[in-house]
PDB file of C-alpha atoms and ligand atoms in Angstrom:
ATOM      1  CA  MET A 356      21.937 -32.093 -16.909  1.00  0.00           C
ATOM      2  CA  ASP A 357      24.082 -28.933 -16.737  1.00  0.00           C
ATOM      3  CA  LYS A 358      22.617 -26.936 -13.858  1.00  0.00           C
ATOM      4  CA  ARG A 359      24.961 -23.930 -14.115  1.00  0.00           C
ATOM      5  CA  ASN A 360      22.618 -21.768 -16.180  1.00  0.00           C
ATOM      6  CA  GLN A 361      19.428 -22.902 -14.514  1.00  0.00           C
ATOM      7  CA  LYS A 362      17.462 -20.292 -12.560  1.00  0.00           C
ATOM      8  CA  GLN A 363      17.489 -20.972  -8.843  1.00  0.00           C
ATOM      9  CA  GLN A 364      14.005 -21.890  -7.618  1.00  0.00           C
ATOM     10  CA  PRO A 365      13.093 -20.829  -4.084  1.00  0.00           C
ATOM     11  CA  ASP A 366      13.144 -23.863  -1.804  1.00  0.00           C
ATOM     12  CA  PRO A 367      10.308 -23.583   0.755  1.00  0.00           C
ATOM     13  CA  SER A 368      11.770 -26.421   2.818  1.00  0.00           C
ATOM     14  CA  ASN A 369      15.009 -24.485   3.244  1.00  0.00           C
ATOM     15  CA  GLY A 370      16.709 -27.871   3.390  1.00  0.00           C
ATOM     16  CA  SER A 371      14.898 -28.597   6.620  1.00  0.00           C
ATOM     17  CA  LYS A 372      13.712 -32.119   7.420  1.00  0.00           C
ATOM     18  CA  ARG A 373      11.335 -30.805  10.075  1.00  0.00           C
ATOM     19  CA  LYS A 374       7.558 -30.765   9.583  1.00  0.00           C
ATOM     20  CA  ARG A 375       6.127 -27.725   7.861  1.00  0.00           C
ATOM     21  CA  GLU A 376       4.918 -25.186  10.418  1.00  0.00           C
ATOM     22  CA  GLY A 377       1.151 -25.463  10.701  1.00  0.00           C
ATOM     23  CA  CYS A 378       1.180 -28.989   9.283  1.00  0.00           C
ATOM     24  CA  LEU A 379      -1.873 -30.810  10.653  1.00  0.00           C
ATOM     25  CA  ASP A 380      -1.174 -33.469  13.284  1.00  0.00           C
ATOM     26  CA  CYS A 381      -2.650 -36.916  12.505  1.00  0.00           C
ATOM     27  CA  SER A 382      -5.025 -37.123  15.452  1.00  0.00           C
ATOM     28  CA  ASP A 383      -6.140 -33.506  14.955  1.00  0.00           C
ATOM     29  CA  TYR A 384      -6.895 -34.414  11.348  1.00  0.00           C
ATOM     30  CA  PHE A 385      -8.931 -37.483  12.321  1.00  0.00           C
ATOM     31  CA  MET A 386     -10.999 -35.595  14.873  1.00  0.00           C
ATOM     32  CA  ALA A 387     -11.438 -32.756  12.365  1.00  0.00           C
ATOM     33  CA  VAL A 388     -12.775 -35.333   9.879  1.00  0.00           C
ATOM     34  CA  ALA A 389     -15.229 -36.526  12.559  1.00  0.00           C
ATOM     35  CA  VAL A 390     -16.312 -32.938  13.245  1.00  0.00           C
ATOM     36  CA  LEU A 391     -16.678 -32.180   9.530  1.00  0.00           C
ATOM     37  CA  THR A 392     -18.693 -35.376   9.094  1.00  0.00           C
ATOM     38  CA  SER A 393     -20.987 -34.337  11.954  1.00  0.00           C
ATOM     39  CA  LYS A 394     -21.930 -31.283   9.866  1.00  0.00           C
ATOM     40  CA  MET A 395     -23.817 -33.679   7.568  1.00  0.00           C
ATOM     41  CA  SER A 396     -26.246 -34.517  10.369  1.00  0.00           C
ATOM     42  CA  GLU A 397     -29.790 -33.241  10.135  1.00  0.00           C
ATOM     43  CA  ASP A 398     -30.365 -33.611  13.854  1.00  0.00           C
ATOM     44  CA  PRO A 399     -31.182 -30.074  15.018  1.00  0.00           C
ATOM     45  CA  ASN A 400     -29.992 -30.738  18.563  1.00  0.00           C
ATOM     46  CA  THR A 401     -26.890 -32.951  18.477  1.00  0.00           C
ATOM     47  CA  GLN A 402     -24.806 -33.575  15.381  1.00  0.00           C
ATOM     48  CA  VAL A 403     -22.427 -36.517  15.806  1.00  0.00           C
ATOM     49  CA  GLY A 404     -19.581 -37.545  13.520  1.00  0.00           C
ATOM     50  CA  ALA A 405     -17.291 -40.566  13.624  1.00  0.00           C
ATOM     51  CA  CYS A 406     -14.101 -41.380  11.791  1.00  0.00           C
ATOM     52  CA  ILE A 407     -12.574 -44.878  11.899  1.00  0.00           C
ATOM     53  CA  VAL A 408      -8.845 -45.172  11.359  1.00  0.00           C
ATOM     54  CA  ASN A 409      -6.844 -48.360  10.852  1.00  0.00           C
ATOM     55  CA  GLN A 410      -3.450 -49.301  12.274  1.00  0.00           C
ATOM     56  CA  ASP A 411      -1.713 -47.729   9.268  1.00  0.00           C
ATOM     57  CA  ASN A 412      -3.325 -44.372  10.115  1.00  0.00           C
ATOM     58  CA  LYS A 413      -5.642 -44.610   7.120  1.00  0.00           C
ATOM     59  CA  VAL A 414      -9.268 -43.520   7.332  1.00  0.00           C
ATOM     60  CA  VAL A 415     -11.451 -46.545   6.621  1.00  0.00           C
ATOM     61  CA  SER A 416     -14.810 -44.959   7.267  1.00  0.00           C
ATOM     62  CA  THR A 417     -16.869 -42.025   8.420  1.00  0.00           C
ATOM     63  CA  GLY A 418     -20.448 -41.735   9.597  1.00  0.00           C
ATOM     64  CA  HIS A 419     -22.913 -39.316  11.136  1.00  0.00           C
ATOM     65  CA  ASN A 420     -26.239 -39.674  12.923  1.00  0.00           C
ATOM     66  CA  GLN A 421     -28.993 -39.987  10.382  1.00  0.00           C
ATOM     67  CA  MET A 422     -32.401 -41.543   9.918  1.00  0.00           C
ATOM     68  CA  PRO A 423     -32.457 -44.999   8.307  1.00  0.00           C
ATOM     69  CA  LYS A 424     -33.007 -45.235   4.562  1.00  0.00           C
ATOM     70  CA  GLY A 425     -36.601 -44.538   3.622  1.00  0.00           C
ATOM     71  CA  GLY A 426     -37.206 -42.569   6.808  1.00  0.00           C
ATOM     72  CA  GLU A 427     -35.125 -39.487   6.049  1.00  0.00           C
ATOM     73  CA  ASP A 428     -38.075 -37.221   5.298  1.00  0.00           C
ATOM     74  CA  LYS A 429     -40.683 -39.122   7.239  1.00  0.00           C
ATOM     75  CA  LEU A 430     -39.286 -39.510  10.716  1.00  0.00           C
ATOM     76  CA  SER A 431     -39.224 -36.672  13.201  1.00  0.00           C
ATOM     77  CA  TRP A 432     -36.209 -35.233  15.005  1.00  0.00           C
ATOM     78  CA  ALA A 433     -38.361 -34.436  18.036  1.00  0.00           C
ATOM     79  CA  ARG A 434     -36.810 -35.157  21.422  1.00  0.00           C
ATOM     80  CA  THR A 435     -39.986 -35.125  23.460  1.00  0.00           C
ATOM     81  CA  GLY A 436     -43.566 -36.284  23.164  1.00  0.00           C
ATOM     82  CA  ASP A 437     -44.887 -39.748  22.435  1.00  0.00           C
ATOM     83  CA  LYS A 438     -41.750 -41.900  22.333  1.00  0.00           C
ATOM     84  CA  LEU A 439     -42.886 -43.482  19.055  1.00  0.00           C
ATOM     85  CA  ASP A 440     -42.821 -40.018  17.494  1.00  0.00           C
ATOM     86  CA  THR A 441     -39.370 -38.992  18.759  1.00  0.00           C
ATOM     87  CA  LYS A 442     -36.079 -39.582  16.978  1.00  0.00           C
ATOM     88  CA  TYR A 443     -34.707 -41.933  19.600  1.00  0.00           C
ATOM     89  CA  LEU A 444     -36.208 -45.201  18.379  1.00  0.00           C
ATOM     90  CA  TYR A 445     -35.136 -44.585  14.797  1.00  0.00           C
ATOM     91  CA  VAL A 446     -31.941 -42.600  14.426  1.00  0.00           C
ATOM     92  CA  CYS A 447     -28.891 -44.547  13.283  1.00  0.00           C
ATOM     93  CA  HIS A 448     -25.990 -43.411  15.404  1.00  0.00           C
ATOM     94  CA  ALA A 449     -22.805 -42.059  13.864  1.00  0.00           C
ATOM     95  CA  GLU A 450     -20.752 -45.025  15.070  1.00  0.00           C
ATOM     96  CA  LEU A 451     -23.188 -47.550  13.586  1.00  0.00           C
ATOM     97  CA  ASN A 452     -23.102 -45.743  10.253  1.00  0.00           C
ATOM     98  CA  ALA A 453     -19.313 -45.516  10.314  1.00  0.00           C
ATOM     99  CA  ILE A 454     -19.009 -49.246  11.015  1.00  0.00           C
ATOM    100  CA  MET A 455     -21.547 -50.073   8.301  1.00  0.00           C
ATOM    101  CA  ASN A 456     -19.846 -47.724   5.793  1.00  0.00           C
ATOM    102  CA  LYS A 457     -16.342 -49.159   6.171  1.00  0.00           C
ATOM    103  CA  ASN A 458     -14.333 -49.687   3.013  1.00  0.00           C
ATOM    104  CA  SER A 459     -12.300 -52.461   4.648  1.00  0.00           C
ATOM    105  CA  ALA A 460     -13.188 -56.062   5.452  1.00  0.00           C
ATOM    106  CA  ASP A 461     -13.549 -55.257   9.122  1.00  0.00           C
ATOM    107  CA  VAL A 462     -12.670 -52.662  11.752  1.00  0.00           C
ATOM    108  CA  LYS A 463     -10.454 -54.941  13.845  1.00  0.00           C
ATOM    109  CA  GLY A 464      -7.609 -53.041  15.500  1.00  0.00           C
ATOM    110  CA  CYS A 465      -8.993 -49.676  14.405  1.00  0.00           C
ATOM    111  CA  THR A 466      -9.420 -46.489  16.440  1.00  0.00           C
ATOM    112  CA  ILE A 467     -12.694 -44.603  16.350  1.00  0.00           C
ATOM    113  CA  TYR A 468     -12.667 -40.813  16.613  1.00  0.00           C
ATOM    114  CA  VAL A 469     -16.098 -39.623  17.615  1.00  0.00           C
ATOM    115  CA  THR A 470     -17.484 -36.213  18.517  1.00  0.00           C
ATOM    116  CA  LEU A 471     -19.705 -37.570  21.329  1.00  0.00           C
ATOM    117  CA  PHE A 472     -18.965 -40.371  23.773  1.00  0.00           C
ATOM    118  CA  PRO A 473     -20.536 -43.531  22.307  1.00  0.00           C
ATOM    119  CA  CYS A 474     -23.768 -44.731  23.908  1.00  0.00           C
ATOM    120  CA  ASN A 475     -24.191 -48.277  25.217  1.00  0.00           C
ATOM    121  CA  GLU A 476     -25.503 -49.624  21.894  1.00  0.00           C
ATOM    122  CA  CYS A 477     -22.560 -48.123  20.015  1.00  0.00           C
ATOM    123  CA  ALA A 478     -20.176 -49.477  22.647  1.00  0.00           C
ATOM    124  CA  LYS A 479     -21.500 -52.968  21.847  1.00  0.00           C
ATOM    125  CA  LEU A 480     -20.811 -52.445  18.145  1.00  0.00           C
ATOM    126  CA  ILE A 481     -17.351 -51.072  18.883  1.00  0.00           C
ATOM    127  CA  ILE A 482     -16.472 -54.011  21.137  1.00  0.00           C
ATOM    128  CA  GLN A 483     -17.887 -56.745  18.937  1.00  0.00           C
ATOM    129  CA  GLY A 484     -16.408 -55.159  15.818  1.00  0.00           C
ATOM    130  CA  GLY A 485     -12.917 -55.368  17.282  1.00  0.00           C
ATOM    131  CA  ILE A 486     -12.222 -51.615  17.509  1.00  0.00           C
ATOM    132  CA  LYS A 487      -9.298 -51.163  19.868  1.00  0.00           C
ATOM    133  CA  LYS A 488      -9.538 -47.541  20.999  1.00  0.00           C
ATOM    134  CA  VAL A 489     -12.079 -44.740  21.357  1.00  0.00           C
ATOM    135  CA  VAL A 490     -11.115 -41.071  21.121  1.00  0.00           C
ATOM    136  CA  TYR A 491     -13.996 -38.734  21.919  1.00  0.00           C
ATOM    137  CA  LEU A 492     -14.578 -35.004  21.965  1.00  0.00           C
ATOM    138  CA  SER A 493     -17.649 -34.330  24.097  1.00  0.00           C
ATOM    139  CA  ASP A 494     -18.822 -36.259  27.125  1.00  0.00           C
ATOM    140  CA  LYS A 495     -21.926 -34.152  27.612  1.00  0.00           C
ATOM    141  CA  TYR A 496     -24.056 -37.128  28.659  1.00  0.00           C
ATOM    142  CA  LYS A 497     -21.515 -38.530  31.110  1.00  0.00           C
ATOM    143  CA  ASP A 498     -24.094 -38.846  33.903  1.00  0.00           C
ATOM    144  CA  ASP A 499     -26.590 -40.697  31.735  1.00  0.00           C
ATOM    145  CA  VAL A 500     -26.983 -44.447  32.329  1.00  0.00           C
ATOM    146  CA  LEU A 501     -26.346 -45.028  28.625  1.00  0.00           C
ATOM    147  CA  THR A 502     -22.883 -43.508  28.931  1.00  0.00           C
ATOM    148  CA  ILE A 503     -22.153 -45.088  32.301  1.00  0.00           C
ATOM    149  CA  SER A 504     -23.075 -48.542  30.986  1.00  0.00           C
ATOM    150  CA  SER A 505     -21.082 -47.847  27.825  1.00  0.00           C
ATOM    151  CA  LYS A 506     -17.966 -47.135  29.899  1.00  0.00           C
ATOM    152  CA  LYS A 507     -18.620 -50.245  31.990  1.00  0.00           C
ATOM    153  CA  MET A 508     -18.659 -52.419  28.862  1.00  0.00           C
ATOM    154  CA  LEU A 509     -15.594 -50.724  27.333  1.00  0.00           C
ATOM    155  CA  ASP A 510     -13.733 -51.227  30.634  1.00  0.00           C
ATOM    156  CA  LEU A 511     -14.677 -54.917  30.721  1.00  0.00           C
ATOM    157  CA  ALA A 512     -13.511 -55.306  27.122  1.00  0.00           C
ATOM    158  CA  GLU A 513     -10.293 -53.416  28.004  1.00  0.00           C
ATOM    159  CA  ILE A 514     -10.869 -50.887  25.266  1.00  0.00           C
ATOM    160  CA  PRO A 515      -9.268 -47.592  26.272  1.00  0.00           C
ATOM    161  CA  TYR A 516     -11.167 -44.373  25.725  1.00  0.00           C
ATOM    162  CA  GLU A 517      -9.586 -40.967  25.907  1.00  0.00           C
ATOM    163  CA  GLN A 518     -10.844 -37.453  25.543  1.00  0.00           C
ATOM    164  CA  PHE A 519      -9.384 -35.609  22.606  1.00  0.00           C
ATOM    165  CA  TYR A 520      -7.248 -32.524  23.083  1.00  0.00           C
ATOM    166  CA  PRO A 521      -5.831 -30.876  19.980  1.00  0.00           C
ATOM    167  CA  LYS A 522      -2.080 -30.933  19.505  1.00  0.00           C
ATOM    168  CA  GLY A 523      -2.163 -27.913  17.229  1.00  0.00           C
ATOM    169  CA  ALA A 524      -4.529 -24.985  16.887  1.00  0.00           C
ATOM    170  CA  PRO A 525      -8.031 -25.858  18.137  1.00  0.00           C
ATOM    171  CA  GLU A 526      -9.654 -24.136  15.189  1.00  0.00           C
ATOM    172  CA  ILE A 527      -9.156 -25.268  11.603  1.00  0.00           C
ATOM    173  CA  VAL A 528     -10.548 -23.018   8.896  1.00  0.00           C
ATOM    174  CA  ILE A 529     -11.576 -24.710   5.668  1.00  0.00           C
ATOM    175  CA  ASN A 530     -12.282 -22.472   2.727  1.00  0.00           C
ATOM    176  CA  ILE A 531     -14.116 -24.158  -0.125  1.00  0.00           C
ATOM    177  CA  ASN A 532     -14.621 -21.026  -2.142  1.00  0.00           C
ATOM    178  CA  PRO A 533     -13.007 -21.630  -5.543  1.00  0.00           C
ATOM    179  CA  ASN A 534     -11.903 -17.989  -5.925  1.00  0.00           C
TER     180      ASN A 534
HETATM  181  O1  LIG B1443     -23.516 -42.900  20.571  1.00  0.00           O
HETATM  182  C1  LIG B1443     -24.241 -42.002  20.106  1.00  0.00           C
HETATM  183  C2  LIG B1443     -25.186 -41.352  20.868  1.00  0.00           C
HETATM  184  C3  LIG B1443     -26.034 -40.469  20.266  1.00  0.00           C
HETATM  185  N1  LIG B1443     -25.956 -40.248  18.938  1.00  0.00           N
HETATM  186  C4  LIG B1443     -26.906 -39.335  18.305  1.00  0.00           C
HETATM  187  C5  LIG B1443     -28.327 -39.782  18.345  1.00  0.00           C
HETATM  188  C6  LIG B1443     -29.105 -38.511  18.334  1.00  0.00           C
HETATM  189  O2  LIG B1443     -29.310 -38.098  16.960  1.00  0.00           O
HETATM  190  C7  LIG B1443     -28.179 -37.531  19.040  1.00  0.00           C
HETATM  191  C8  LIG B1443     -28.536 -37.310  20.490  1.00  0.00           C
HETATM  192  O3  LIG B1443     -29.637 -36.469  20.546  1.00  0.00           O
HETATM  193  P1  LIG B1443     -29.953 -35.558  21.821  1.00  0.00           P
HETATM  194  O4  LIG B1443     -30.922 -34.533  21.315  1.00  0.00           O
HETATM  195  O5  LIG B1443     -28.660 -34.914  22.273  1.00  0.00           O
HETATM  196  O6  LIG B1443     -30.539 -36.430  22.875  1.00  0.00           O
HETATM  197  O7  LIG B1443     -26.890 -38.100  18.998  1.00  0.00           O
HETATM  198  C9  LIG B1443     -24.986 -40.842  18.183  1.00  0.00           C
HETATM  199  O8  LIG B1443     -24.883 -40.630  16.953  1.00  0.00           O
HETATM  200  N2  LIG B1443     -24.138 -41.696  18.789  1.00  0.00           N
HETATM  201 ZN1   ZN B1444     -24.866 -44.738  20.028  1.00  0.00          ZN
END
């Protein structure tokens, strides 16, 4: 094609092979997906989100803490009172939901990004499911036996866990207004 009379289009890349400024880093994106997923939680006190990523850096699943099917409107989110009437015996943790929701055959070799350090029951699922790394945001229950035992099991299984620190800006604004 003769390009002599073609109008020059502005080239935003400016010929550069470098990443676009402000381009989201992979791990920031995965933790942002976990945080966004946590916004689906109906728990009034702690909303947890998880995002499972495979070795090709593809998201294979997400999950948030929610009541099991059938119990959504019937089970209470109370933290205190008669144990049978609190959320603790019923709520399905974000990690469990993410593992159950996976769109892959398994989660072997995957990394889980989670907004709260996984409890001991979730650690068991992570270990037995073959997840190879945990990246977490908050460790607010670090002194709780559930977290201490979780770390003990992850250590024994040689699954590294690391706290997340953003590589780019710590705040990501998402505008879903169509106008
Ligand atoms: O590994 C975990 C641990 C906890 N969760 C969920 C379960 C509950 O809905 C909240 C914790 O409630 P608190 O009021 O902060 O005690 O977090 C989870 O999804 N995964
Ligand atoms: Zn858990």
